XYZ file of C-alpha atoms in Angstrom:
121
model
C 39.352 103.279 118.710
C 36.796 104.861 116.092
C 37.516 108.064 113.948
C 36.240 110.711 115.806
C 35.337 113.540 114.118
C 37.658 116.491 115.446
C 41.149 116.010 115.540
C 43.618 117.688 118.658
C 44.263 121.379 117.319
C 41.239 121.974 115.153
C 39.726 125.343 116.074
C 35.499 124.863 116.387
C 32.590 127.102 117.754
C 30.289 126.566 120.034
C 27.428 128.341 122.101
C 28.751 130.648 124.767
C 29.379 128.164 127.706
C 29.442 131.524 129.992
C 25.935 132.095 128.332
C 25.776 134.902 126.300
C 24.007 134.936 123.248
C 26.989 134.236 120.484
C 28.746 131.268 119.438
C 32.689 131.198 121.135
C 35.619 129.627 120.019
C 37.967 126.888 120.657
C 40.494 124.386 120.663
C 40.160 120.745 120.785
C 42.745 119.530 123.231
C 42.033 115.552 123.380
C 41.584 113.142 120.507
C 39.891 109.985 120.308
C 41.746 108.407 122.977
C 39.337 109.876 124.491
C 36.977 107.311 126.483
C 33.194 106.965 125.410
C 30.432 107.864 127.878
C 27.943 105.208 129.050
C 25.512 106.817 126.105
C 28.284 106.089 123.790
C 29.222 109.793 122.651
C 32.212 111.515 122.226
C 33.309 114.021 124.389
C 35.983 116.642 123.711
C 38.260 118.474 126.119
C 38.163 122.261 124.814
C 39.816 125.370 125.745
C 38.273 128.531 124.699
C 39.988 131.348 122.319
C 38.944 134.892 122.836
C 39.455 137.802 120.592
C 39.700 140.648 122.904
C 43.914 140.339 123.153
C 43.962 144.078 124.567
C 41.971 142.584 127.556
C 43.174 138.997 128.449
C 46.368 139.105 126.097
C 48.442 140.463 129.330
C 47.020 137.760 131.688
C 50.553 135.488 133.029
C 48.499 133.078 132.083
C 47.302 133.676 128.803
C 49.195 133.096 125.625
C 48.310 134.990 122.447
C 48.074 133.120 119.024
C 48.561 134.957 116.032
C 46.240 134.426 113.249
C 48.097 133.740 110.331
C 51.499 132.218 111.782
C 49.751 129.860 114.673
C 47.646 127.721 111.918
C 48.666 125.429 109.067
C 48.078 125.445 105.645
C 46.889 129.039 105.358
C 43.786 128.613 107.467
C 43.949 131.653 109.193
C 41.772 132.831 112.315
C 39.588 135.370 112.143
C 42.070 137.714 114.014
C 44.541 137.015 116.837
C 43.126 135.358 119.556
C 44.104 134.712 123.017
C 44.323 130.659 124.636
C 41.491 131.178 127.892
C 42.979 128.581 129.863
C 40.478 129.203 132.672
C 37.715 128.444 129.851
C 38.472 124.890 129.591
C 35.308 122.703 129.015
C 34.378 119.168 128.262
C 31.371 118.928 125.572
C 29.150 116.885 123.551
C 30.302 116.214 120.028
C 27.413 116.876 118.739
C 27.340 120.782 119.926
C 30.457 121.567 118.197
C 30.574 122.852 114.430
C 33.574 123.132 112.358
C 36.738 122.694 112.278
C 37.635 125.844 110.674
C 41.266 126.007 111.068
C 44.233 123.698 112.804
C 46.635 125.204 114.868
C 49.928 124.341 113.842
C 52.733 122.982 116.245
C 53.722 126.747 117.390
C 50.150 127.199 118.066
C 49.465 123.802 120.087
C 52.680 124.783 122.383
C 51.099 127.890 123.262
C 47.800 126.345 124.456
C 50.188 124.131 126.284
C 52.156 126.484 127.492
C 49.039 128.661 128.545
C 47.166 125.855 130.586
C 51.060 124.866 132.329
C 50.704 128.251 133.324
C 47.055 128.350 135.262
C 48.368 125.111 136.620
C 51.671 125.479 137.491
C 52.504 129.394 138.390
């Protein structure tokens, strides 16, 4: 297995998979377990983070991560952010740019927790 080079956890951006004209962010939710594709690239399973809590934060499937407590090492988020776990995505190393924070343990059970929600509820 080679080093990949985002780690499960690590918040990155990307463009706007729903195509607007902004960069989005997310969390990596596989590692590099992780097959290769046939062109030898790494893929990453992502889940998209919005900021707009007041509008998705009430969703029973949503979970809400707070900005300072959900990451380690002081690497805060921009502001508290909701897990999207209808926004879930497989893409291209390549397109992503970061990391620019981990979620901690508390945060990674709340992604969990959000996508065992869309699934099973």
């Amino acid at each position: 297995m080679s080093k990949t080079k985002f780690d499960r956890g690590e918040v990155v951006s990307l463009a706007d998979p729903y195509g607007n004209n902004k960069p989005r962010s997310a969390v990596i939710v596989s590692d590099g377990r992780r097959p290769l594709h046939n062109d030898g690239e790494m893929r990453y399973n992502v889940v998209m983070l919005s900021s707009k809590v007041g509008e998705f934060g009430g969703h029973d499937w949503a979970q809400t991560l707070d900005a300072q407590s959900d990451t380690e090492n002081n690497q805060e988020l921009l502001s508290d952010s909701v897990v999207e776990p209808w926004g879930t995505f497989v893409v291209n190393e390549r397109t992503l740019n970061g990391p620019h924070a981990k979620l901690n343990s508390s945060g990674m059970k709340k992604v969990a927790r959000a996508l065992a929600n869309m699934v099973l509820r």
